């Protein structure tokens, strides 16, 4: 009881075109800590406020996008339990051996109906550079750049949103704080396995397996403003914001990494409980749902993905 | 799976000496919404961001203090399961019938080794004045006074802290983000059943059943500053702050209601997961743990309770 | 010595199409205090933090726009001195008798080469509702709506910007913290008679006498965010922001009153001294100068005026 | 006209006991830029947002305290004019030759009745490391430590406050936004030569020539909170705050440099004009005037000076 099973987004693996530029962007600008680089060229990063070995993996590639999004479970027994449920639901499981990423135990992987590779795992080493636990300071080293505390969530684009919702809520035990329902069906869903307003979200899209954005958590609206100052100073390509989402109420900026992957810095967002009603948006108000101040979608929101 | 069983603090019942003054304090100053007053004199309040019927009950009495602190469960089955566990642990259960508080289903009550009455319940009506769920605004009406979003947690004082920890972690499935361990044993524990840094906390104290403070959640540090401005303007008795807690990292002010019950306005606080290590403070650093900027306890912290 | 002569923007008179809607907008939303309505239909307003009788006048009219922008001087002798200088410069002076606006002494008026009516005056009654001066609170009543502290500055559009600059700097003793110089001449100038980053600004425009925006001062970036929340809640037409200006560094939102006059809520802005160099922007960077985060002008910036 | 004569605090020279510790404190923690060290051991610093060569001078010495506080004038003619007025008032002028501090023109020095050495000067080189003036960014390099923008003001302790007030207002053209009047006379005065709420302040004290604190300007309340986090992290001795002053309304923390000189980080503060009434505090409310939230002076405020 309490939070059992899946806990939170644990790993994202992104494809980047130029690793040096990517490191400058994610480490110096967004403020993630550099954990290490492995022989296959992959680079491992974590937020200063994350306890475990890494949360973001950058893989050098010829096209940008997302390789996988993995949730951390509390125990291997939970992972085994979900393996059964997923197989019963009809998805094929691929086993990823311990050590495929440094410091990481075995993972199970599967492709959901939107075309994204989702993984589950229970074991990851604690970082030697995580938050202090003995008479801790709020941080040991002054946060850097945009002062990102952690990798927070992803918004993914793909087809079969209804099936994705069914899978996440019935098989993976997520609940659904918000949705957008158009006359011809559901456009978008925000889902959480915790008290965060969302751990993952999906928007209906023809192409499978697309990334809309990967989000990093900041302390507050002042840090959102500071992040915007940094984007101006370093000519980082900004999409929208500073603004607020009507959906989740988070305060936000969308921007792009040098490979074209959209990032978000995000703060706030209400505390979600599964006994709270789902907030529902219709086609006349979805603009305000996404961009609370602009009250309309920009073209890029529905079309630019990697 | 996901968050199962207990969800969050659902009801606190406080004793107040002068109801009119109390209403001014909690409604006009802290900014809770007035829900109703019943024939027995009890007054029901809620935060503007809370979905359910009420969360704070004020009972007219001759002495200040706390009558009960109740956790809301997801289902009656969960409550029934905890009833069994609690009885097996050896505490006596008292049944509180549906309707003893308006809009509220049956509760089970028991006294924990610190002398506090704790309750569990699953059913409460949704408020007609809760957050919107159809194309919602972040708020319908501009938040009032200190702009409290919700009742957040309580810090209780009493004996037998070790047994309280055992009970909450083993019987009620809480986990323990932080603790203070002195050479002669545990001084204080911060526990959560969710991802909040704490849902309830206890400090070792000779007298049983005491309230240190009841906390209300604000949006951010700017609202903490605004709350301090209000305290100065309306001569509200302030204890400590604006400051930060080292423990939970929350930003905070302690102050008193007109009856002498300590209140807190609180924001921030990290996101807690049960696979995170417990942070442990020792006697040399507990001052910084409680008051991160002052780096020492004031006398009132350990002695003034209701 | 110290600040002598002109002190600050003292009065703006705007034309509005529907007075009831205008009062809701300026009083309930922006948060100005209602001072009074006179027989000719004009309505007088002030910020809660302003000492004098009024600063904003709304005049019912068939077209939106600005009637006059008046600077308050320290003494009548200063006004008399500027009268001489202005007449020597070649502008015609019109005398406005004391009492033409309630609580206001005599003013002198003249039309500058951009086609705007500018006025100077020394005497205005202190408000009975100004900041306290005896053991004051930071405010007596909690600020309302967007919590505007004062009328701050105006940006005006019209021809002959070079002459306007000459007039304000040589005749009225303003200095020039920032300017935008295009290959074919000056596009825009920001001028101050104080330590504020600007008290008035002008952009080159074919039509004379136009208003780009009237700005109100907020405490900080948090209040800018709150103002944006209010605009969303009350469907106030927003133009741009929350964002920052590169010019003045102020944090800002542009929006419209119900008559179509553009307003700004503004905070920050550096402290300007006349021994600081003028910051100069060129055509390649003016977008970032105006909207620091967007890094480009929107169409409305150069075209929508009243 | 406009601001003529004296412009702002231009130089403070402090005595420090250990230069290496002082540099760590003022450069790494407060965030000033290191300008240079001269052969006599003096170290020169400036805020990232200051245009001129330096504003803070640290002199190695056996006792902490303040050597001098100097105001920058607009022109040498203004300095010459003030020289005459000061001599007529009866104070003796000492000439300090150009180059006594690097990049600095001639200064005139005199001792005011409180025992402090005050200086005036007109000429100082522009820094090569000041704010950009050609298509500027808000900052070139991310602000460091507490992110101090500039040296802002000093509060000095000494006898003969009435004479100091007379001298500053009648001879140096300052005006007086706030004062504290006790039954036996004036306790304290806040004076400005600009629109800042204060450029210098004095409290009545038996010993002459004492420093209460030297203040640095931060952007806003969020940066005040961040400064407090840094003080906790680096064990910087904190006196009071984060809090607000009733007087000036500034948000603030008092703390100490390693030599025992009190520093302040300060933000906000209203915009002062000389046609605003002076705010007056009496003995029953001075506690709230100094510390708006605590509503009482601490012992250190009236006794600990260097």
PDB file of C-alpha atoms in Angstrom, chain D residues 93-235:
ATOM      1  CA  UNK D  93      38.036  69.977   3.328  1.00  0.00           C
ATOM      2  CA  UNK D  94      40.894  67.604   2.588  1.00  0.00           C
ATOM      3  CA  UNK D  95      41.879  67.123  -1.030  1.00  0.00           C
ATOM      4  CA  UNK D  96      42.522  63.605  -2.240  1.00  0.00           C
ATOM      5  CA  UNK D  97      44.511  63.590  -5.458  1.00  0.00           C
ATOM      6  CA  UNK D  98      43.441  61.807  -8.612  1.00  0.00           C
ATOM      7  CA  UNK D  99      44.819  58.304  -8.694  1.00  0.00           C
ATOM      8  CA  UNK D 100      44.790  57.749  -4.935  1.00  0.00           C
ATOM      9  CA  UNK D 101      42.470  54.956  -5.986  1.00  0.00           C
ATOM     10  CA  UNK D 102      42.989  53.524  -9.455  1.00  0.00           C
ATOM     11  CA  UNK D 103      40.786  54.946 -12.183  1.00  0.00           C
ATOM     12  CA  UNK D 104      39.535  57.717  -9.920  1.00  0.00           C
ATOM     13  CA  UNK D 105      39.795  61.483 -10.260  1.00  0.00           C
ATOM     14  CA  UNK D 106      40.293  63.985  -7.443  1.00  0.00           C
ATOM     15  CA  UNK D 107      38.076  63.696  -4.396  1.00  0.00           C
ATOM     16  CA  UNK D 108      37.257  66.070  -1.577  1.00  0.00           C
ATOM     17  CA  UNK D 109      36.966  64.638   1.917  1.00  0.00           C
ATOM     18  CA  UNK D 110      35.540  65.919   5.186  1.00  0.00           C
ATOM     19  CA  UNK D 111      34.418  64.568   8.529  1.00  0.00           C
ATOM     20  CA  UNK D 112      30.757  65.002   9.403  1.00  0.00           C
ATOM     21  CA  UNK D 113      29.512  65.525  12.983  1.00  0.00           C
ATOM     22  CA  UNK D 114      28.850  61.796  13.415  1.00  0.00           C
ATOM     23  CA  UNK D 115      32.564  61.217  12.965  1.00  0.00           C
ATOM     24  CA  UNK D 116      32.419  59.635   9.506  1.00  0.00           C
ATOM     25  CA  UNK D 117      34.661  60.557   6.616  1.00  0.00           C
ATOM     26  CA  UNK D 118      32.502  61.442   3.639  1.00  0.00           C
ATOM     27  CA  UNK D 119      33.941  62.170   0.222  1.00  0.00           C
ATOM     28  CA  UNK D 120      32.683  63.626  -3.050  1.00  0.00           C
ATOM     29  CA  UNK D 121      34.101  63.063  -6.511  1.00  0.00           C
ATOM     30  CA  UNK D 122      33.012  63.454 -10.113  1.00  0.00           C
ATOM     31  CA  UNK D 123      35.422  61.439 -12.187  1.00  0.00           C
ATOM     32  CA  UNK D 124      35.933  57.719 -12.370  1.00  0.00           C
ATOM     33  CA  UNK D 125      36.847  55.642 -15.416  1.00  0.00           C
ATOM     34  CA  UNK D 126      34.185  53.475 -16.925  1.00  0.00           C
ATOM     35  CA  UNK D 127      34.922  49.814 -16.274  1.00  0.00           C
ATOM     36  CA  UNK D 128      35.899  47.550 -19.129  1.00  0.00           C
ATOM     37  CA  UNK D 129      33.704  44.988 -17.411  1.00  0.00           C
ATOM     38  CA  UNK D 130      30.542  47.026 -16.984  1.00  0.00           C
ATOM     39  CA  UNK D 131      27.145  46.357 -18.523  1.00  0.00           C
ATOM     40  CA  UNK D 132      27.153  46.120 -22.297  1.00  0.00           C
ATOM     41  CA  UNK D 133      25.880  49.164 -24.162  1.00  0.00           C
ATOM     42  CA  UNK D 134      25.626  47.843 -27.707  1.00  0.00           C
ATOM     43  CA  UNK D 135      22.654  45.479 -28.102  1.00  0.00           C
ATOM     44  CA  UNK D 136      23.206  44.444 -24.498  1.00  0.00           C
ATOM     45  CA  UNK D 137      22.282  41.261 -22.718  1.00  0.00           C
ATOM     46  CA  UNK D 138      20.861  41.730 -19.215  1.00  0.00           C
ATOM     47  CA  UNK D 139      24.169  40.200 -18.171  1.00  0.00           C
ATOM     48  CA  UNK D 140      27.103  38.810 -20.095  1.00  0.00           C
ATOM     49  CA  UNK D 141      28.073  36.265 -17.454  1.00  0.00           C
ATOM     50  CA  UNK D 142      25.593  34.541 -15.183  1.00  0.00           C
ATOM     51  CA  UNK D 143      25.557  36.381 -11.849  1.00  0.00           C
ATOM     52  CA  UNK D 144      27.521  34.574  -9.133  1.00  0.00           C
ATOM     53  CA  UNK D 145      26.789  33.734  -5.496  1.00  0.00           C
ATOM     54  CA  UNK D 146      24.181  36.083  -4.017  1.00  0.00           C
ATOM     55  CA  UNK D 147      24.032  37.845  -7.407  1.00  0.00           C
ATOM     56  CA  UNK D 148      24.645  41.342  -5.999  1.00  0.00           C
ATOM     57  CA  UNK D 149      24.000  43.953  -8.680  1.00  0.00           C
ATOM     58  CA  UNK D 150      25.637  46.908  -6.968  1.00  0.00           C
ATOM     59  CA  UNK D 151      26.819  48.503  -3.769  1.00  0.00           C
ATOM     60  CA  UNK D 152      23.648  50.253  -2.631  1.00  0.00           C
ATOM     61  CA  UNK D 153      23.867  52.176   0.642  1.00  0.00           C
ATOM     62  CA  UNK D 154      25.333  52.239   4.146  1.00  0.00           C
ATOM     63  CA  UNK D 155      23.843  52.664   7.587  1.00  0.00           C
ATOM     64  CA  UNK D 156      26.257  54.523   9.864  1.00  0.00           C
ATOM     65  CA  UNK D 157      26.227  54.961  13.645  1.00  0.00           C
ATOM     66  CA  UNK D 158      27.477  58.046  15.452  1.00  0.00           C
ATOM     67  CA  UNK D 159      26.585  61.096  17.535  1.00  0.00           C
ATOM     68  CA  UNK D 160      24.996  64.406  16.490  1.00  0.00           C
ATOM     69  CA  UNK D 161      22.358  62.958  14.209  1.00  0.00           C
ATOM     70  CA  UNK D 162      20.484  66.272  14.119  1.00  0.00           C
ATOM     71  CA  UNK D 163      23.533  68.002  12.730  1.00  0.00           C
ATOM     72  CA  UNK D 164      24.090  65.188  10.248  1.00  0.00           C
ATOM     73  CA  UNK D 165      20.509  65.584   9.012  1.00  0.00           C
ATOM     74  CA  UNK D 166      20.961  69.328   8.685  1.00  0.00           C
ATOM     75  CA  UNK D 167      24.209  68.877   6.790  1.00  0.00           C
ATOM     76  CA  UNK D 168      22.925  66.292   4.350  1.00  0.00           C
ATOM     77  CA  UNK D 169      19.631  68.045   3.626  1.00  0.00           C
ATOM     78  CA  UNK D 170      20.771  71.673   3.580  1.00  0.00           C
ATOM     79  CA  UNK D 171      24.322  71.386   2.293  1.00  0.00           C
ATOM     80  CA  UNK D 172      24.289  68.218   0.194  1.00  0.00           C
ATOM     81  CA  UNK D 173      20.660  68.441  -1.072  1.00  0.00           C
ATOM     82  CA  UNK D 174      19.479  65.080   0.215  1.00  0.00           C
ATOM     83  CA  UNK D 175      15.862  64.579   1.211  1.00  0.00           C
ATOM     84  CA  UNK D 176      14.473  62.458   3.991  1.00  0.00           C
ATOM     85  CA  UNK D 177      12.015  59.669   3.222  1.00  0.00           C
ATOM     86  CA  UNK D 178      11.913  58.301   6.769  1.00  0.00           C
ATOM     87  CA  UNK D 179      12.886  59.108  10.342  1.00  0.00           C
ATOM     88  CA  UNK D 180      12.486  57.669  13.833  1.00  0.00           C
ATOM     89  CA  UNK D 181      11.643  60.260  16.483  1.00  0.00           C
ATOM     90  CA  UNK D 182      11.847  59.277  20.121  1.00  0.00           C
ATOM     91  CA  UNK D 183      10.652  61.495  22.996  1.00  0.00           C
ATOM     92  CA  UNK D 184      14.254  62.592  23.576  1.00  0.00           C
ATOM     93  CA  UNK D 185      14.983  63.336  19.950  1.00  0.00           C
ATOM     94  CA  UNK D 186      15.698  61.749  16.616  1.00  0.00           C
ATOM     95  CA  UNK D 187      16.998  58.187  16.758  1.00  0.00           C
ATOM     96  CA  UNK D 188      17.553  57.562  13.082  1.00  0.00           C
ATOM     97  CA  UNK D 189      17.281  59.118   9.621  1.00  0.00           C
ATOM     98  CA  UNK D 190      17.087  57.652   6.109  1.00  0.00           C
ATOM     99  CA  UNK D 191      18.227  60.032   3.384  1.00  0.00           C
ATOM    100  CA  UNK D 192      18.450  59.945  -0.380  1.00  0.00           C
ATOM    101  CA  UNK D 193      19.842  62.153  -3.124  1.00  0.00           C
ATOM    102  CA  UNK D 194      17.987  60.155  -5.783  1.00  0.00           C
ATOM    103  CA  UNK D 195      14.754  58.166  -6.159  1.00  0.00           C
ATOM    104  CA  UNK D 196      16.099  55.257  -4.136  1.00  0.00           C
ATOM    105  CA  UNK D 197      14.398  54.986  -0.761  1.00  0.00           C
ATOM    106  CA  UNK D 198      17.797  55.662   0.823  1.00  0.00           C
ATOM    107  CA  UNK D 199      21.359  56.314  -0.255  1.00  0.00           C
ATOM    108  CA  UNK D 200      22.639  56.652   3.306  1.00  0.00           C
ATOM    109  CA  UNK D 201      21.186  56.353   6.806  1.00  0.00           C
ATOM    110  CA  UNK D 202      22.287  57.196  10.321  1.00  0.00           C
ATOM    111  CA  UNK D 203      21.438  55.977  13.803  1.00  0.00           C
ATOM    112  CA  UNK D 204      22.297  57.929  16.948  1.00  0.00           C
ATOM    113  CA  UNK D 205      25.176  56.286  18.804  1.00  0.00           C
ATOM    114  CA  UNK D 206      27.721  57.442  21.361  1.00  0.00           C
ATOM    115  CA  UNK D 207      30.836  56.293  19.559  1.00  0.00           C
ATOM    116  CA  UNK D 208      31.662  58.235  16.404  1.00  0.00           C
ATOM    117  CA  UNK D 209      32.447  56.869  12.977  1.00  0.00           C
ATOM    118  CA  UNK D 210      30.876  53.445  13.257  1.00  0.00           C
ATOM    119  CA  UNK D 211      29.502  51.193  10.503  1.00  0.00           C
ATOM    120  CA  UNK D 212      26.236  49.370  11.081  1.00  0.00           C
ATOM    121  CA  UNK D 213      26.052  47.789   7.659  1.00  0.00           C
ATOM    122  CA  UNK D 214      26.969  48.073   4.016  1.00  0.00           C
ATOM    123  CA  UNK D 215      24.204  46.987   1.645  1.00  0.00           C
ATOM    124  CA  UNK D 216      24.220  45.290  -1.743  1.00  0.00           C
ATOM    125  CA  UNK D 217      21.282  45.318  -4.092  1.00  0.00           C
ATOM    126  CA  UNK D 218      19.617  42.082  -5.261  1.00  0.00           C
ATOM    127  CA  UNK D 219      16.944  41.700  -7.927  1.00  0.00           C
ATOM    128  CA  UNK D 220      14.033  40.477  -5.794  1.00  0.00           C
ATOM    129  CA  UNK D 221      12.692  38.436  -2.879  1.00  0.00           C
ATOM    130  CA  UNK D 222      13.607  35.199  -4.650  1.00  0.00           C
ATOM    131  CA  UNK D 223      17.223  36.265  -4.692  1.00  0.00           C
ATOM    132  CA  UNK D 224      16.941  37.171  -1.006  1.00  0.00           C
ATOM    133  CA  UNK D 225      15.855  33.588  -0.361  1.00  0.00           C
ATOM    134  CA  UNK D 226      18.706  32.276  -2.469  1.00  0.00           C
ATOM    135  CA  UNK D 227      21.173  34.438  -0.533  1.00  0.00           C
ATOM    136  CA  UNK D 228      19.911  32.877   2.695  1.00  0.00           C
ATOM    137  CA  UNK D 229      20.472  29.418   1.214  1.00  0.00           C
ATOM    138  CA  UNK D 230      24.061  30.395   0.451  1.00  0.00           C
ATOM    139  CA  UNK D 231      24.615  31.689   3.981  1.00  0.00           C
ATOM    140  CA  UNK D 232      23.454  28.377   5.394  1.00  0.00           C
ATOM    141  CA  UNK D 233      25.545  26.397   2.920  1.00  0.00           C
ATOM    142  CA  UNK D 234      28.764  28.316   3.574  1.00  0.00           C
ATOM    143  CA  UNK D 235      28.235  28.989   7.284  1.00  0.00           C
TER     144      UNK D 235
END
